[in-house]
Amino acid sequence: MSYSYFAAIFKEYYGQTCKEMILTVRLQKAEDLLQFTDFDLTYISQETGFCDCSHFIKAFKQKYGVTPRKYRMKEKSFDFVSRK
């Protein structure tokens, strides 16, 4: 099977390219790490396969509209309020 055929079938089946799917999975993992751990952004970026922290921050902000740090602060404050 050629790569171009595989890519076309993958996009037809999943509605996104392989690259987009990989980015989605990485960012979902980063989202979990931001919500449920206190790991720093450098560790999270390495753990989720980004080449450096700045690339991770840029990709995260593009998808979620906020930086990872602001996302974490928002989630922590939401969690605190919901426990009261």
Tab-separated table of N, CA and C in Angstrom:
chain	number	residue	atom	x	y	z
A	1	MET	N	0.855	-1.169	0.000
A	1	MET	CA	0.000	0.000	0.000
A	1	MET	C	0.904	1.236	0.000
A	2	SER	N	0.609	2.143	-0.871
A	2	SER	CA	1.412	3.365	-0.937
A	2	SER	C	1.010	4.322	0.181
A	3	TYR	N	1.919	5.228	0.508
A	3	TYR	CA	1.632	6.204	1.558
A	3	TYR	C	0.454	7.094	1.167
A	4	SER	N	0.415	7.536	-0.070
A	4	SER	CA	-0.655	8.437	-0.492
A	4	SER	C	-2.022	7.758	-0.413
A	5	TYR	N	-2.077	6.475	-0.750
A	5	TYR	CA	-3.334	5.736	-0.637
A	5	TYR	C	-3.734	5.595	0.833
A	6	PHE	N	-2.763	5.210	1.668
A	6	PHE	CA	-3.020	5.086	3.094
A	6	PHE	C	-3.511	6.418	3.676
A	7	ALA	N	-2.837	7.514	3.321
A	7	ALA	CA	-3.209	8.840	3.836
A	7	ALA	C	-4.626	9.211	3.425
A	8	ALA	N	-4.989	8.903	2.208
A	8	ALA	CA	-6.334	9.219	1.720
A	8	ALA	C	-7.387	8.401	2.459
A	9	ILE	N	-7.136	7.118	2.646
A	9	ILE	CA	-8.068	6.250	3.374
A	9	ILE	C	-8.169	6.684	4.837
A	10	PHE	N	-7.036	7.003	5.442
A	10	PHE	CA	-7.014	7.444	6.841
A	10	PHE	C	-7.859	8.700	7.020
A	11	LYS	N	-7.660	9.671	6.136
A	11	LYS	CA	-8.411	10.924	6.234
A	11	LYS	C	-9.900	10.687	6.001
A	12	GLU	N	-10.223	9.832	5.072
A	12	GLU	CA	-11.630	9.524	4.800
A	12	GLU	C	-12.281	8.868	6.027
A	13	TYR	N	-11.561	7.982	6.673
A	13	TYR	CA	-12.093	7.240	7.814
A	13	TYR	C	-12.171	8.088	9.084
A	14	TYR	N	-11.096	8.839	9.374
A	14	TYR	CA	-11.010	9.597	10.623
A	14	TYR	C	-11.351	11.079	10.491
A	15	GLY	N	-11.406	11.583	9.274
A	15	GLY	CA	-11.747	12.985	9.079
A	15	GLY	C	-10.614	13.958	9.342
A	16	GLN	N	-9.418	13.439	9.509
A	16	GLN	CA	-8.233	14.274	9.687
A	16	GLN	C	-6.998	13.505	9.225
A	17	THR	N	-5.933	14.230	8.982
A	17	THR	CA	-4.706	13.583	8.516
A	17	THR	C	-4.016	12.868	9.681
A	18	CYS	N	-3.048	12.029	9.343
A	18	CYS	CA	-2.266	11.327	10.372
A	18	CYS	C	-1.574	12.336	11.290
A	19	LYS	N	-1.013	13.367	10.707
A	19	LYS	CA	-0.310	14.387	11.483
A	19	LYS	C	-1.267	15.086	12.450
A	20	GLU	N	-2.457	15.426	11.972
A	20	GLU	CA	-3.452	16.071	12.836
A	20	GLU	C	-3.890	15.140	13.960
A	21	MET	N	-4.039	13.851	13.665
A	21	MET	CA	-4.443	12.870	14.675
A	21	MET	C	-3.374	12.730	15.752
A	22	ILE	N	-2.122	12.677	15.338
A	22	ILE	CA	-1.027	12.559	16.302
A	22	ILE	C	-0.982	13.788	17.196
A	23	LEU	N	-1.137	14.966	16.618
A	23	LEU	CA	-1.151	16.200	17.407
A	23	LEU	C	-2.319	16.193	18.388
A	24	THR	N	-3.480	15.748	17.951
A	24	THR	CA	-4.650	15.672	18.828
A	24	THR	C	-4.396	14.763	20.019
A	25	VAL	N	-3.825	13.600	19.776
A	25	VAL	CA	-3.541	12.649	20.853
A	25	VAL	C	-2.513	13.240	21.822
A	26	ARG	N	-1.469	13.870	21.302
A	26	ARG	CA	-0.458	14.489	22.163
A	26	ARG	C	-1.062	15.581	23.037
A	27	LEU	N	-1.904	16.407	22.442
A	27	LEU	CA	-2.503	17.502	23.206
A	27	LEU	C	-3.525	16.997	24.223
A	28	GLN	N	-4.221	15.921	23.923
A	28	GLN	CA	-5.140	15.333	24.904
A	28	GLN	C	-4.366	14.791	26.102
A	29	LYS	N	-3.233	14.160	25.841
A	29	LYS	CA	-2.383	13.660	26.927
A	29	LYS	C	-1.852	14.835	27.750
A	30	ALA	N	-1.433	15.901	27.077
A	30	ALA	CA	-0.942	17.087	27.781
A	30	ALA	C	-2.043	17.689	28.640
A	31	GLU	N	-3.255	17.710	28.120
A	31	GLU	CA	-4.399	18.237	28.869
A	31	GLU	C	-4.596	17.442	30.162
A	32	ASP	N	-4.518	16.127	30.069
A	32	ASP	CA	-4.635	15.287	31.270
A	32	ASP	C	-3.516	15.582	32.267
A	33	LEU	N	-2.305	15.699	31.770
A	33	LEU	CA	-1.171	15.970	32.660
A	33	LEU	C	-1.310	17.338	33.330
A	34	LEU	N	-1.817	18.312	32.607
A	34	LEU	CA	-2.015	19.638	33.191
A	34	LEU	C	-3.097	19.604	34.268
A	35	GLN	N	-4.134	18.841	34.049
A	35	GLN	CA	-5.251	18.786	34.998
A	35	GLN	C	-4.931	17.980	36.247
A	36	PHE	N	-4.241	16.871	36.085
A	36	PHE	CA	-4.135	15.903	37.172
A	36	PHE	C	-2.746	15.748	37.779
A	37	THR	N	-1.774	16.529	37.317
A	37	THR	CA	-0.433	16.474	37.904
A	37	THR	C	0.070	17.891	38.134
A	38	ASP	N	1.196	17.977	38.802
A	38	ASP	CA	1.864	19.265	38.994
A	38	ASP	C	3.183	19.323	38.227
A	39	PHE	N	3.330	18.471	37.218
A	39	PHE	CA	4.559	18.474	36.414
A	39	PHE	C	4.726	19.818	35.725
A	40	ASP	N	5.982	20.241	35.561
A	40	ASP	CA	6.223	21.514	34.877
A	40	ASP	C	6.034	21.350	33.365
A	41	LEU	N	5.934	22.487	32.685
A	41	LEU	CA	5.634	22.466	31.251
A	41	LEU	C	6.733	21.808	30.431
A	42	THR	N	7.964	21.958	30.854
A	42	THR	CA	9.068	21.317	30.128
A	42	THR	C	8.914	19.805	30.157
A	43	TYR	N	8.620	19.263	31.330
A	43	TYR	CA	8.426	17.820	31.452
A	43	TYR	C	7.236	17.360	30.600
A	44	ILE	N	6.127	18.084	30.678
A	44	ILE	CA	4.930	17.709	29.918
A	44	ILE	C	5.199	17.765	28.419
A	45	SER	N	5.920	18.785	27.977
A	45	SER	CA	6.222	18.874	26.540
A	45	SER	C	7.081	17.701	26.085
A	46	GLN	N	8.050	17.308	26.904
A	46	GLN	CA	8.894	16.160	26.553
A	46	GLN	C	8.098	14.858	26.603
A	47	GLU	N	7.267	14.726	27.607
A	47	GLU	CA	6.483	13.510	27.802
A	47	GLU	C	5.464	13.295	26.687
A	48	THR	N	5.018	14.369	26.077
A	48	THR	CA	4.006	14.260	25.021
A	48	THR	C	4.598	14.345	23.614
A	49	GLY	N	5.925	14.350	23.513
A	49	GLY	CA	6.567	14.211	22.217
A	49	GLY	C	6.844	15.489	21.455
A	50	PHE	N	6.770	16.638	22.118
A	50	PHE	CA	7.094	17.894	21.444
A	50	PHE	C	8.600	18.119	21.516
A	51	CYS	N	9.145	18.760	20.473
A	51	CYS	CA	10.594	18.934	20.402
A	51	CYS	C	11.104	19.933	21.438
A	52	ASP	N	10.282	20.896	21.806
A	52	ASP	CA	10.659	21.831	22.875
A	52	ASP	C	9.407	22.453	23.478
A	53	CYS	N	9.597	23.122	24.585
A	53	CYS	CA	8.478	23.673	25.340
A	53	CYS	C	7.743	24.760	24.553
A	54	SER	N	8.472	25.587	23.824
A	54	SER	CA	7.815	26.671	23.093
A	54	SER	C	6.906	26.125	21.983
A	55	HIS	N	7.316	25.061	21.342
A	55	HIS	CA	6.483	24.427	20.314
A	55	HIS	C	5.212	23.858	20.949
A	56	PHE	N	5.362	23.248	22.115
A	56	PHE	CA	4.211	22.722	22.840
A	56	PHE	C	3.234	23.837	23.207
A	57	ILE	N	3.739	24.933	23.747
A	57	ILE	CA	2.887	26.052	24.158
A	57	ILE	C	2.125	26.614	22.962
A	58	LYS	N	2.824	26.777	21.849
A	58	LYS	CA	2.194	27.320	20.638
A	58	LYS	C	1.086	26.394	20.133
A	59	ALA	N	1.342	25.104	20.075
A	59	ALA	CA	0.346	24.139	19.599
A	59	ALA	C	-0.851	24.077	20.552
A	60	PHE	N	-0.585	24.100	21.852
A	60	PHE	CA	-1.646	24.043	22.837
A	60	PHE	C	-2.543	25.273	22.734
A	61	LYS	N	-1.918	26.439	22.630
A	61	LYS	CA	-2.690	27.683	22.549
A	61	LYS	C	-3.516	27.729	21.269
A	62	GLN	N	-2.974	27.222	20.184
A	62	GLN	CA	-3.700	27.210	18.913
A	62	GLN	C	-4.954	26.334	19.015
A	63	LYS	N	-4.864	25.209	19.723
A	63	LYS	CA	-6.008	24.305	19.839
A	63	LYS	C	-7.011	24.749	20.901
A	64	TYR	N	-6.527	25.188	22.067
A	64	TYR	CA	-7.408	25.473	23.200
A	64	TYR	C	-7.668	26.958	23.429
A	65	GLY	N	-6.928	27.820	22.760
A	65	GLY	CA	-7.159	29.252	22.880
A	65	GLY	C	-6.519	29.912	24.083
A	66	VAL	N	-5.851	29.137	24.920
A	66	VAL	CA	-5.130	29.670	26.082
A	66	VAL	C	-3.808	28.928	26.212
A	67	THR	N	-2.876	29.526	26.935
A	67	THR	CA	-1.600	28.849	27.162
A	67	THR	C	-1.809	27.696	28.139
A	68	PRO	N	-0.911	26.722	28.151
A	68	PRO	CA	-1.041	25.612	29.100
A	68	PRO	C	-1.091	26.083	30.558
A	69	ARG	N	-0.308	27.082	30.895
A	69	ARG	CA	-0.296	27.579	32.278
A	69	ARG	C	-1.658	28.179	32.658
A	70	LYS	N	-2.236	28.979	31.776
A	70	LYS	CA	-3.551	29.558	32.050
A	70	LYS	C	-4.622	28.470	32.091
A	71	TYR	N	-4.498	27.476	31.220
A	71	TYR	CA	-5.437	26.353	31.223
A	71	TYR	C	-5.388	25.632	32.571
A	72	ARG	N	-4.185	25.371	33.051
A	72	ARG	CA	-4.023	24.683	34.334
A	72	ARG	C	-4.624	25.507	35.471
A	73	MET	N	-4.352	26.809	35.477
A	73	MET	CA	-4.887	27.666	36.536
A	73	MET	C	-6.413	27.663	36.501
A	74	LYS	N	-6.985	27.734	35.308
A	74	LYS	CA	-8.436	27.729	35.152
A	74	LYS	C	-9.028	26.410	35.653
A	75	GLU	N	-8.413	25.299	35.282
A	75	GLU	CA	-8.906	23.982	35.693
A	75	GLU	C	-8.762	23.775	37.195
A	76	LYS	N	-7.655	24.232	37.762
A	76	LYS	CA	-7.454	24.091	39.212
A	76	LYS	C	-8.476	24.928	39.969
A	77	SER	N	-8.747	26.142	39.508
A	77	SER	CA	-9.722	26.981	40.200
A	77	SER	C	-11.130	26.422	40.030
A	78	PHE	N	-11.437	25.844	38.871
A	78	PHE	CA	-12.736	25.227	38.641
A	78	PHE	C	-12.909	24.016	39.563
A	79	ASP	N	-11.847	23.211	39.673
A	79	ASP	CA	-11.885	22.035	40.524
A	79	ASP	C	-12.079	22.443	41.986
A	80	PHE	N	-11.413	23.488	42.417
A	80	PHE	CA	-11.536	23.975	43.786
A	80	PHE	C	-12.955	24.453	44.069
A	81	VAL	N	-13.530	25.201	43.146
A	81	VAL	CA	-14.884	25.722	43.307
A	81	VAL	C	-15.909	24.593	43.318
A	82	SER	N	-15.717	23.587	42.458
A	82	SER	CA	-16.687	22.499	42.368
A	82	SER	C	-16.650	21.583	43.587
A	83	ARG	N	-15.549	21.576	44.336
A	83	ARG	CA	-15.461	20.747	45.534
A	83	ARG	C	-16.123	21.385	46.750
A	84	LYS	N	-16.375	22.682	46.688
A	84	LYS	CA	-16.990	23.352	47.838
A	84	LYS	C	-18.422	22.948	48.016
